[in-house]
Coordinates of C-alpha atoms (C1' of nucleotides) in Angstrom, one line a residue:
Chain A
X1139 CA 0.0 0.0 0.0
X1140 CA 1.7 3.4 -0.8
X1141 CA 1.7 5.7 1.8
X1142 CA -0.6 7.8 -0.4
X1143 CA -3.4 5.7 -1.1
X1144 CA -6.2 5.0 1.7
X1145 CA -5.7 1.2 2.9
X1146 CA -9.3 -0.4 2.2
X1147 CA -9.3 -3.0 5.1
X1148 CA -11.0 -2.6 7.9
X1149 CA -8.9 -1.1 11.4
X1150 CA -6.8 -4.6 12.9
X1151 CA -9.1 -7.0 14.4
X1152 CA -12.4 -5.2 13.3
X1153 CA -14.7 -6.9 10.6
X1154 CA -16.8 -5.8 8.2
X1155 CA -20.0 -7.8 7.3
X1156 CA -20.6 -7.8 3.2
X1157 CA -24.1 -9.0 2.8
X1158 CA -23.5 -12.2 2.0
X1159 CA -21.7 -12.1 5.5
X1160 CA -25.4 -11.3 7.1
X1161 CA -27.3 -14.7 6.6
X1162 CA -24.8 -16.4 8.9
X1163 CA -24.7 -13.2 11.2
X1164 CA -28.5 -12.9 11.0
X1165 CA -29.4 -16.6 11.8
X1166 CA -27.0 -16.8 15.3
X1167 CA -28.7 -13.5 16.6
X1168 CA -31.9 -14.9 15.8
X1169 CA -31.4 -18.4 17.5
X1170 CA -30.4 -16.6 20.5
X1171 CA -33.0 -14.2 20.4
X1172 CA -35.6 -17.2 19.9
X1173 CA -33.6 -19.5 23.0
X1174 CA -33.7 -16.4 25.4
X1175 CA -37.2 -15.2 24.7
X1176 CA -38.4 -18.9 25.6
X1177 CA -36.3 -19.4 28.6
X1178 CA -37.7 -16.2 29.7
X1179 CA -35.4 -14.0 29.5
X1180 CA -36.3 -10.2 28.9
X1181 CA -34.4 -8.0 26.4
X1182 CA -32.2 -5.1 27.3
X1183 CA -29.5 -2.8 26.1
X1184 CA -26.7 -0.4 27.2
X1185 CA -24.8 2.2 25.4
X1186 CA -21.1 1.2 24.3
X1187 CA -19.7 3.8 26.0
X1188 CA -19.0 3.6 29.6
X1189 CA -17.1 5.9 31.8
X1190 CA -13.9 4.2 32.3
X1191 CA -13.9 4.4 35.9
X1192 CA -16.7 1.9 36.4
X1193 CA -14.7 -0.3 34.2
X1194 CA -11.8 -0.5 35.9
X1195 CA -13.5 -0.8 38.5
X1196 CA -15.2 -3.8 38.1
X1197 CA -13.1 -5.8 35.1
X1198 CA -10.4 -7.8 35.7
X1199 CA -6.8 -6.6 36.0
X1200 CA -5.7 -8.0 33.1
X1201 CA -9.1 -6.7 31.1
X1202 CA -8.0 -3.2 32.0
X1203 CA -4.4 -3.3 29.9
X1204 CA -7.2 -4.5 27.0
X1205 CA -9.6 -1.3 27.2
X1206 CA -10.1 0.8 24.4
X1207 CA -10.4 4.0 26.0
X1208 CA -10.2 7.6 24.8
X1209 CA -10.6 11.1 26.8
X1210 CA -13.4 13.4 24.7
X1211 CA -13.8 16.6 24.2
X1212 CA -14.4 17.6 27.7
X1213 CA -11.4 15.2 29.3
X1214 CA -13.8 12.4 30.7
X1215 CA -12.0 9.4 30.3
X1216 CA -14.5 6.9 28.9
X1217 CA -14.1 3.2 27.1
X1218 CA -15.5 1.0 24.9
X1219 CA -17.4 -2.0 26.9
X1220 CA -15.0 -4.8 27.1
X1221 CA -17.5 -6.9 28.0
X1222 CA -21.3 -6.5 28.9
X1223 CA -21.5 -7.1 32.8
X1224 CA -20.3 -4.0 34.3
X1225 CA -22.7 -2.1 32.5
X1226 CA -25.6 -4.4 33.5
X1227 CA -24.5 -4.4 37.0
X1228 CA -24.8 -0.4 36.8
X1229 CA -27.8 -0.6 35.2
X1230 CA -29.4 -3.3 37.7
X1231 CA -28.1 -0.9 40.7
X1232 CA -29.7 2.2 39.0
X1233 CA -33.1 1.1 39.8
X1234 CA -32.3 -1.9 42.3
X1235 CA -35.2 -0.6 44.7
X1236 CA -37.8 -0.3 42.0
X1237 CA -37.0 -3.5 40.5
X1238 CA -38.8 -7.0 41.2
X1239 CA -36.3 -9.9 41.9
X1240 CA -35.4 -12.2 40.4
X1241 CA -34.2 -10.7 37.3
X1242 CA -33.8 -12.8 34.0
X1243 CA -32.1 -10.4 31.3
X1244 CA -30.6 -10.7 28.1
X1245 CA -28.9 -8.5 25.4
X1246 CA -26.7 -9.3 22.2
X1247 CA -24.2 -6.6 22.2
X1248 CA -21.1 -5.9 20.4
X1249 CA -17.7 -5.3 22.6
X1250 CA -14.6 -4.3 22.5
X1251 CA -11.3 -5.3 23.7
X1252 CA -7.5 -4.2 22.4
X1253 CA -5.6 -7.6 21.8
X1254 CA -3.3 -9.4 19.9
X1255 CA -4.9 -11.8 17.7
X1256 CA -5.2 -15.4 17.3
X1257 CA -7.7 -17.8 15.9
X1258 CA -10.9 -17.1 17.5
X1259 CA -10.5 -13.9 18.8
X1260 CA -11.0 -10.5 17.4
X1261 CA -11.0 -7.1 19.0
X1262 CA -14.5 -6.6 18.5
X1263 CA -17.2 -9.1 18.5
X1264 CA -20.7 -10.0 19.1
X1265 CA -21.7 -11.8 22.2
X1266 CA -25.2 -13.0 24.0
X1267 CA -25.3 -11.8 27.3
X1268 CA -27.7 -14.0 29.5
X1269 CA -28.0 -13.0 33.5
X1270 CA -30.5 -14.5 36.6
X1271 CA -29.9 -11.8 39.2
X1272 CA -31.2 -11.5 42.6
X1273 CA -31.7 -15.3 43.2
X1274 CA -29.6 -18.2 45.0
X1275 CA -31.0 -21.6 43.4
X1276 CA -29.0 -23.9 41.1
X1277 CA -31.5 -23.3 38.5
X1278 CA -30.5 -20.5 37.4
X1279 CA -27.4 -21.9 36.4
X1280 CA -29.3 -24.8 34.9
X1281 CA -31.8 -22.3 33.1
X1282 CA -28.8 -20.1 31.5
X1283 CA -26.9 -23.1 30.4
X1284 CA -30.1 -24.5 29.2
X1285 CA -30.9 -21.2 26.6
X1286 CA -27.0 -21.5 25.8
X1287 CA -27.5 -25.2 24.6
X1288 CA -31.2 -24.4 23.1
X1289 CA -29.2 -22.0 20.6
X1290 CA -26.3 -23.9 19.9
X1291 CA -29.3 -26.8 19.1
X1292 CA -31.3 -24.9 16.7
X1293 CA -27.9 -24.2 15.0
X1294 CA -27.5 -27.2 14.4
X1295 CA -25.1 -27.9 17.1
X1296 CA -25.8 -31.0 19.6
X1297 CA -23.9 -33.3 22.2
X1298 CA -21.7 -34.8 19.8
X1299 CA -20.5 -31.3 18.7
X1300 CA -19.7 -29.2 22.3
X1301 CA -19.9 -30.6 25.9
X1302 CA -20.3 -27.8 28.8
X1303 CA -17.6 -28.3 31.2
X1304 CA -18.7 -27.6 34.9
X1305 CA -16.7 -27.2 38.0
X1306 CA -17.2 -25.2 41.2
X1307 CA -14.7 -22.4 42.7
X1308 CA -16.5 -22.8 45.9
X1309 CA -15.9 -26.7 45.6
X1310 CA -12.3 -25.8 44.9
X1311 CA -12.0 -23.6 47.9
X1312 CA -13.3 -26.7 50.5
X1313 CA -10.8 -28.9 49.0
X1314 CA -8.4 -26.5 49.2
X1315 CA -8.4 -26.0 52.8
X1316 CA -9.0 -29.6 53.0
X1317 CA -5.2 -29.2 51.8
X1318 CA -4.4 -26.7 54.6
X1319 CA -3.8 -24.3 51.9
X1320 CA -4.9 -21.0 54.0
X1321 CA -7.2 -19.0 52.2
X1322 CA -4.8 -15.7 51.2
X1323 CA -3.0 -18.3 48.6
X1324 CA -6.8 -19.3 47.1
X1325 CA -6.9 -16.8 44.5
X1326 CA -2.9 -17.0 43.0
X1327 CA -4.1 -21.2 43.0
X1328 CA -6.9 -20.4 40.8
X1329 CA -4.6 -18.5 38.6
X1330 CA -2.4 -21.4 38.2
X1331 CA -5.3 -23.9 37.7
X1332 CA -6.7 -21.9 35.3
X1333 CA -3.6 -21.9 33.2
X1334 CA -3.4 -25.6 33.4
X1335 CA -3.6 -27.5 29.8
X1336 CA -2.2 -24.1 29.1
X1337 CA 0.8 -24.5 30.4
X1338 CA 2.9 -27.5 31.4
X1339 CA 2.6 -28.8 34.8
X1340 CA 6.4 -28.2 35.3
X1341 CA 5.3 -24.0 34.9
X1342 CA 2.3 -24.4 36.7
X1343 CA 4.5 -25.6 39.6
X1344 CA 6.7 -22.9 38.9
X1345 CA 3.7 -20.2 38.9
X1346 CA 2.4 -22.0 42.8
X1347 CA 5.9 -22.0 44.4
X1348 CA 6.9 -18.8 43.2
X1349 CA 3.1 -17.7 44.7
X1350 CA 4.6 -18.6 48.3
X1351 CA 3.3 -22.3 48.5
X1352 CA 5.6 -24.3 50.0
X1353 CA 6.1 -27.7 47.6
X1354 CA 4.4 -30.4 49.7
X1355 CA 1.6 -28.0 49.0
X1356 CA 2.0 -27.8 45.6
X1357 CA 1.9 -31.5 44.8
X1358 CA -1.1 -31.5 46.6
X1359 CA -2.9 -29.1 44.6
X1360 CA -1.4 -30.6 41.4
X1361 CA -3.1 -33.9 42.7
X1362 CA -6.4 -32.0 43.0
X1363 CA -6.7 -32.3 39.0
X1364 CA -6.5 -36.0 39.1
X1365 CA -10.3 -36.0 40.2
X1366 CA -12.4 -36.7 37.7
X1367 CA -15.5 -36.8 39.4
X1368 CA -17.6 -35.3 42.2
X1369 CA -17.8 -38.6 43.9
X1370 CA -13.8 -38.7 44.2
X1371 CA -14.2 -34.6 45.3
X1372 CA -16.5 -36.3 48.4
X1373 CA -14.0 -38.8 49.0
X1374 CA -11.4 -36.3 49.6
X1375 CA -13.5 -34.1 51.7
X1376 CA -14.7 -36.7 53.9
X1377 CA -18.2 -35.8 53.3
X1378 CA -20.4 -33.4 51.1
X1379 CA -20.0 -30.1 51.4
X1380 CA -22.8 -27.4 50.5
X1381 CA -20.6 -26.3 47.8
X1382 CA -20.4 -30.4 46.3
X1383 CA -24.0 -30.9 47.0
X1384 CA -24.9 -27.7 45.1
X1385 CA -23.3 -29.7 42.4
X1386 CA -24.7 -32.4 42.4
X1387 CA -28.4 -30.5 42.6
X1388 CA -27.1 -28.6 39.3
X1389 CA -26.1 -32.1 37.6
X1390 CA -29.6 -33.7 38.8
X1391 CA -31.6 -30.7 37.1
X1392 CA -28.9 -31.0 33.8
X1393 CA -30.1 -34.9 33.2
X1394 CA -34.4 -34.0 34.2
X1395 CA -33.9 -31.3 31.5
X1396 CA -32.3 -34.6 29.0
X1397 CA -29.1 -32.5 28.8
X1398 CA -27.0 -35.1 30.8
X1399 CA -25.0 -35.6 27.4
X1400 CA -24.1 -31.9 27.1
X1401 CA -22.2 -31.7 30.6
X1402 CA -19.5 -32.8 32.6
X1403 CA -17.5 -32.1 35.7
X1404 CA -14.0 -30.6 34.6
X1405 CA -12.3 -29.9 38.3
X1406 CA -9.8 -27.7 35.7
X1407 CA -12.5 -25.1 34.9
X1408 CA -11.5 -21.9 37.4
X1409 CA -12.4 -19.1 34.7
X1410 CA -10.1 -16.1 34.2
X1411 CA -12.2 -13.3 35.6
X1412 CA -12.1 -12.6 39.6
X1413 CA -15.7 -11.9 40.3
X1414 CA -16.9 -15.7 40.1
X1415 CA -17.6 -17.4 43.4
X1416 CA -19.4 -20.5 42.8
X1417 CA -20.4 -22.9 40.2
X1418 CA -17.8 -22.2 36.9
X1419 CA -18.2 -23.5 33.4
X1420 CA -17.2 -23.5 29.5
X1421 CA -18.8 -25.0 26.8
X1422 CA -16.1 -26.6 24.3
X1423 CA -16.4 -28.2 20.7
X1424 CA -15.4 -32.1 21.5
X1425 CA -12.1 -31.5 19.6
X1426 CA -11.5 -29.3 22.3
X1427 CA -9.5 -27.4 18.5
X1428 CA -11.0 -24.2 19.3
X1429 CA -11.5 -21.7 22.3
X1430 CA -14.6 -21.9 24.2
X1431 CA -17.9 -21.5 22.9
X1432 CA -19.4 -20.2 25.6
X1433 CA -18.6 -19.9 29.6
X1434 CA -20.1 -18.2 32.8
X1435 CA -20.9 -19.1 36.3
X1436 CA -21.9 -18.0 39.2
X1437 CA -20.7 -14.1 41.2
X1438 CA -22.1 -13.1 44.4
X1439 CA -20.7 -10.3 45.1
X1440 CA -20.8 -7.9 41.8
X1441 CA -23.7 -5.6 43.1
X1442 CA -22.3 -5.3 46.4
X1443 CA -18.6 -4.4 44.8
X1444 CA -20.0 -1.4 42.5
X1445 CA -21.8 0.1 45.6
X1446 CA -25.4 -1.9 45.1
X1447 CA -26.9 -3.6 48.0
X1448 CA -25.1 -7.1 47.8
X1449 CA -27.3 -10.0 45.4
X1450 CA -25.9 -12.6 43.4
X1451 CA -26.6 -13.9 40.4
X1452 CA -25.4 -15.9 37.4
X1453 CA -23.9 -14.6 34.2
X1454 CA -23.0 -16.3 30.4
X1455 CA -21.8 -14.9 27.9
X1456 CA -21.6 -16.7 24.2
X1457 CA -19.1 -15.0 21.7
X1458 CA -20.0 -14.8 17.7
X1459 CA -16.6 -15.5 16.7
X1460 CA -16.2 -18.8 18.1
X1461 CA -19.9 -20.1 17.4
X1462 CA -19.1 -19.4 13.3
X1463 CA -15.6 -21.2 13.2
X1464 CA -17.5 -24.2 14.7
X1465 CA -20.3 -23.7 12.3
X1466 CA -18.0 -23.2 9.6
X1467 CA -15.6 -26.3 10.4
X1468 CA -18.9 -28.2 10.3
X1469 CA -19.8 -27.1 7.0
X1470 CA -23.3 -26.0 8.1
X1471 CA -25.3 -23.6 5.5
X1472 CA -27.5 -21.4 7.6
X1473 CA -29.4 -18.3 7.6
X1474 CA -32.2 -17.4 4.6
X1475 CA -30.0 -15.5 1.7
X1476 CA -31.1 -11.8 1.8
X1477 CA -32.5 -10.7 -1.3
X1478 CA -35.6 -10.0 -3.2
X1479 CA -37.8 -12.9 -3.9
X1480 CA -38.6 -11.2 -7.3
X1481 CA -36.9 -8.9 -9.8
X1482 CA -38.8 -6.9 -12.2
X1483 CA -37.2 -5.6 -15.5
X1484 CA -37.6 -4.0 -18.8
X1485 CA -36.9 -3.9 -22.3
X1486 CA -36.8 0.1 -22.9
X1487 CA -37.9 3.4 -21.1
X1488 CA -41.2 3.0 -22.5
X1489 CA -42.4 -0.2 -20.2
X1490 CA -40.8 1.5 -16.6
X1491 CA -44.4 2.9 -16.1
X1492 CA -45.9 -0.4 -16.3
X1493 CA -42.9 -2.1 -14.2
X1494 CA -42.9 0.2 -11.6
X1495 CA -46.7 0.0 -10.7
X1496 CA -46.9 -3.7 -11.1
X1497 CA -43.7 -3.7 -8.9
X1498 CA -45.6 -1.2 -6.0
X1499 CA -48.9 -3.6 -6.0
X1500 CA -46.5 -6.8 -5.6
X1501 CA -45.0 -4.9 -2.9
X1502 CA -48.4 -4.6 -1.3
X1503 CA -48.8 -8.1 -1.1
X1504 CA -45.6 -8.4 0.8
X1505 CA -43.7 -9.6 -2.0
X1506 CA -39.6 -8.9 -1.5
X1507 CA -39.4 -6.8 -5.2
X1508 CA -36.2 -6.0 -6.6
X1509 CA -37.3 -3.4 -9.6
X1510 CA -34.5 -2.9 -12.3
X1511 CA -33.5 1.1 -11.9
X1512 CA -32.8 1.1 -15.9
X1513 CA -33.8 -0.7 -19.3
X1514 CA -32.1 -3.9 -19.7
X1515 CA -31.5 -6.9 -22.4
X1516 CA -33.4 -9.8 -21.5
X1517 CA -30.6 -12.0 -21.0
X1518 CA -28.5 -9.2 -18.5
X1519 CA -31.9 -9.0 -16.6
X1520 CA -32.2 -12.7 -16.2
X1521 CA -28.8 -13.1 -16.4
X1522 CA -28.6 -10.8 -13.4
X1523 CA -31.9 -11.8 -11.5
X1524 CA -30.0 -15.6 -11.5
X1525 CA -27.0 -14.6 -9.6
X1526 CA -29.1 -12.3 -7.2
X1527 CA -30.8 -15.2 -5.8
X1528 CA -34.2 -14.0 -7.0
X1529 CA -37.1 -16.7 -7.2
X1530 CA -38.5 -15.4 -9.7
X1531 CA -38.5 -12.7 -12.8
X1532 CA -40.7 -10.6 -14.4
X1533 CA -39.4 -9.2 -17.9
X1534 CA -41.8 -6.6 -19.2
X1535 CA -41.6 -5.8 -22.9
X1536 CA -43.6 -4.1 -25.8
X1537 CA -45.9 -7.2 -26.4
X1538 CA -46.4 -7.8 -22.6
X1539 CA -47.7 -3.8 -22.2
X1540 CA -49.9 -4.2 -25.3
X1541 CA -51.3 -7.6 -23.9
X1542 CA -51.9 -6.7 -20.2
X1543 CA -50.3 -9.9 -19.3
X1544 CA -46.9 -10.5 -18.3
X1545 CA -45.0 -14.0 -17.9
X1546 CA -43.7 -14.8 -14.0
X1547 CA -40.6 -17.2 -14.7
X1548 CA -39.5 -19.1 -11.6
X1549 CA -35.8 -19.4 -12.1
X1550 CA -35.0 -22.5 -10.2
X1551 CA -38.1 -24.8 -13.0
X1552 CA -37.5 -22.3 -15.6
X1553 CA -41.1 -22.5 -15.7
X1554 CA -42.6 -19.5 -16.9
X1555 CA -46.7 -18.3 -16.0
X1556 CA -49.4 -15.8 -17.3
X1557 CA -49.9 -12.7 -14.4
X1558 CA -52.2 -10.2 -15.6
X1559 CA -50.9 -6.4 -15.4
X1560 CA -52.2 -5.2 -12.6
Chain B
rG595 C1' 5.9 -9.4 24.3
rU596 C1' 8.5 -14.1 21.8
rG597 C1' 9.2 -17.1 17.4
rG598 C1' 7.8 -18.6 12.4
rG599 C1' 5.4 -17.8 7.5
rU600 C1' 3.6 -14.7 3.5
rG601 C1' 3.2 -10.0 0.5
rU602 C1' 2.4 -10.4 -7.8
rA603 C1' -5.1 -8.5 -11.0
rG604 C1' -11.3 -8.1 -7.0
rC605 C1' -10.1 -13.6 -5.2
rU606 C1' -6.8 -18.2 -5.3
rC607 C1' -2.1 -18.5 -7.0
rA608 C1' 2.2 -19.4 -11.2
rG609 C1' 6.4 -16.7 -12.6
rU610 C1' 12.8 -21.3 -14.3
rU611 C1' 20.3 -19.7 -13.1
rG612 C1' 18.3 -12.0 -12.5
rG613 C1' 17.1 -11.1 -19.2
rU614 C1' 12.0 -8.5 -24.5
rU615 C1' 5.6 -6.0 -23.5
rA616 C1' 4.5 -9.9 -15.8
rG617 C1' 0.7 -14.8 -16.6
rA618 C1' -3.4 -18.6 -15.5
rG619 C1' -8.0 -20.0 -13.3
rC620 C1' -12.2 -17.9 -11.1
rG621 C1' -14.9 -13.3 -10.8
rC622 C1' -16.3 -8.6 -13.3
rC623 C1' -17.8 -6.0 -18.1
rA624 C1' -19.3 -6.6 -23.2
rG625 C1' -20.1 -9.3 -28.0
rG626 C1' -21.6 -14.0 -30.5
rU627 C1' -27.8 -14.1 -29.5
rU628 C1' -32.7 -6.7 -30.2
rG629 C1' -37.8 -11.2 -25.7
rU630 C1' -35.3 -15.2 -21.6
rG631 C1' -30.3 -17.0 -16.8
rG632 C1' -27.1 -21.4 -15.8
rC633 C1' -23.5 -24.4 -20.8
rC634 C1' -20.3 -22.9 -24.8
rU635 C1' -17.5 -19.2 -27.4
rU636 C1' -14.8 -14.4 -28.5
rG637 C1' -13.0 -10.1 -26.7
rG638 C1' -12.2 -6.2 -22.8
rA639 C1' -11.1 -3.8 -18.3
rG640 C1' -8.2 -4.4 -14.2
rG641 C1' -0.8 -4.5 -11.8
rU642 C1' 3.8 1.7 -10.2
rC643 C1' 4.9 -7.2 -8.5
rG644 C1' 3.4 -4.0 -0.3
rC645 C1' 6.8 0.4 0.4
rG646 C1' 12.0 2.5 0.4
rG647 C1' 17.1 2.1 -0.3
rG648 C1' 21.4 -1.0 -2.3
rU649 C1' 24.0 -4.4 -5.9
rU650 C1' 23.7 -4.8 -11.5
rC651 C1' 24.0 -3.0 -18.3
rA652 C1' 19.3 -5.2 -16.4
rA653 C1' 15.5 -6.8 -10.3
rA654 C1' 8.8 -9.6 -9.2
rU655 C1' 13.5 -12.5 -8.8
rC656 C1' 19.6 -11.0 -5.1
rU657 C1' 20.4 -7.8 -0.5
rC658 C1' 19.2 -4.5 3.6
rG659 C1' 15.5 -1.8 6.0
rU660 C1' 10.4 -0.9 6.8
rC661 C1' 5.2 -1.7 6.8
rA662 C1' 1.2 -4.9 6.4
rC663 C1' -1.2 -9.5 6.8
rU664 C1' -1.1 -14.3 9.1
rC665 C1' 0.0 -18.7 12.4
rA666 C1' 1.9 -20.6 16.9
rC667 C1' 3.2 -19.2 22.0
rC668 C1' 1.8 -15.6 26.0
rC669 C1' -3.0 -13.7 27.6
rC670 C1' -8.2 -13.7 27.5
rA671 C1' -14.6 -13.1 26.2

RNA sequence: GUGGGUGUAGCUCAGUUGGUUAGAGCGCCAGGUUGUGGCCUUGGAGGUCGCGGGUUCAAAUCUCGUCACUCACCCCA
């Protein structure tokens, strides 16, 4: 590109959507659209921009490095949502006296997040934001997880294509302690667990010693990752705890809602962000190639830590970019092609009066019409209506306007049909 | 941040030890066919070979720098 001419691709990690990009687009939103509305789940929205102060305030450390932010016009530092929860919990605390618990809300929003790049991940995508607030049963994780599933189903997408990996970071913390691992070390642990299958288990050691465990303890909680179930979780624990019961309630409701085949216990699932406190999960393709598809879980503490009254809930969120790689990789054709069900044309000036008022009553009947802005040779115009995806084409010349008849041809039978001129 | 790879037409890519006017397929436009698309056929448009310096009689080709894209790691939604 010379340093004269204007580059044509969209700003790093941005993406533009050509319409033949929208089907696919337009398909996802509307399968989470539909799985949300019949879990329940009410629609909201929030402006992209948030002061950045709340932001830091609530994100992760490591989100804040990753904030596009900006001062305007009148110095207030303000951002581009990273991610959709802080602006919910803002939202939510807004009105928290006026508003009837539980909540069950839902947006599909676009954020924004200054990265390097890598397969899967963008600095700006689409995600569906599902949240319970204000209420302490397992079902609401079992409800959220269920919409997640529900969409990734009417894609296409069953058990043999993603399993949801659940675990529990309250779970984690009893057998943790269990360890005589004091609590002050809990949170630099998770860390470390999280970056397991990351990271070898030689650096993960690394990352726990250098943390201040001593290394009996950090064989220990490299042991922890042997279990591969909640009934050897018990075993170590002596006995069910509230947070392995809760657990077992959530995987009870999973198999009376027939989704048994979509989860499992993953003792590895910890989840990157800080504000979780209780059940943890992400959904991955069975490959386990690509990043996860979705992941959430369970934070207790987010209204209290913005300055709400304290109430828990349970977030998800489910990223676009993900969800088409999968869809791609599986070769799946979705979404309705959008453009006109029927072109209109012409032979010379002389039939666009009768072209454009037959083209305004089809459009009466709710027929998609695609009218021809200029005179055309019958084989461009068909020529053309073919490759727009049109069902069907109307050609109007001399004889037709004479006759008060035109001929309808379907373009996929080639079959052509009388239509008076209306 | 670390380490690879790649930059030639709108797209996917050829381009020989450096050597005439840089090619192909697909796509696009038009003609063959002034009332009918897909097939066939003919033609056309479209390139300062990413950018800048160097070597050379001569650079898409060799060299140095730079930028961009991309993959893996790191990190993470």
């Amino acid at each position: 590109m010379g340093t004269n001419k204007q580059s044509f691709s969209a700003p790093r990690g941005m993406r533009d959507f050509y319409p033949e990009d929208m089907p696919l687009r337009n398909a996802v939103f509307a399968a989470w659209h539909t799985a949300a509305g019949q879990h329940g789940f009410q629609q909201y929205d929030a402006c992209v921009v948030e002061t950045l102060d709340l932001l830091k305030k609530k994100s992760g450390d490591e989100i804040i490095g990753q904030i596009y932010d900006f001062t305007d016009k009148s110095d207030r530092e303000l951002a581009l949502r990273p991610e959709m929860t802080p602006s919910l919990a803002r939202m939510v605390a807004a009105r928290q006296n006026a508003l009837r618990f539980p909540l069950k809300w839902y947006s599909i929003v676009q954020c924004f997040r200054y990265e390097r790049m890598s397969k899967g991940r963008k600095r700006e995508h689409f995600q569906l934001n599902l949240d319970i607030i204000g209420e302490n049963s397992v079902l609401a994780e079992v409800e959220v997880i269920s919409a997640a599933t529900r969409a990734l189903e009417s894609l296409g997408l069953g058990p043999d294509d993603f399993c949801v990996h659940v675990s529990s970071r309250a779970l984690l913390t009893d057998l943790l302690l269990k360890l005589d691992i004091p609590a002050d070390h809990h949170p630099a642990t998770f860390l470390a667990l999280d970056k397991l299958g990351k990271i070898s288990k030689e650096a993960t050691s690394e990352l726990l010693l250098t943390s201040g465990l001593d290394r009996s303890h950090v064989e220990s909680v490299l042991s922890l990752l042997a279990i591969k179930s909640l009934d050897e979780a018990n075993n170590i624990l002596g006995a069910p705890t509230p947070a392995s019961m809760r657990l077992s309630d959530f995987f009870q409701f999973m198999e009376s809602y027939g989704l048994s085949d979509r989860v499992a216990f993953d003792i590895s699932i910890v989840r990157g962000l800080a504000y979780y406190t209780g059940i943890v999960f992400e959904a991955f393709d069975r490959s386990k190639e690509l990043r996860a598809i979705f992941g959430g879980g369970r934070y207790d503490n987010l209204l209290g830590d913005i300055g709400g009254n304290p109430a828990g809930g349970v977030g998800l969120g489910f990223g676009d970019v993900v969800l088409a790689e999968l869809l791609t990789n599986k070769n799946s054709s979705i979404g309705v092609p959008n453009t006109a069900d029927t072109g209109v044309g012409y032979m010379s000036e002389e039939q666009k009066p009768a072209a454009i008022s037959l083209s305004l009553s089809l459009r009466q009947e709710n027929i998609l019409v695609d009218l021809a802005l200029h005179p055309e040779k019958a084989k461009t115009f068909f020529s053309r209506a073919d490759r727009s995806g049109f069902q069907q084409a109307i050609f109007i010349g001399p004889d037709d306007v004479a006759s008060g008849t035109v001929r309808v041809k379907n373009l996929k039978t080639g079959e052509q049909q009388q239509m008076d001129l209306a």
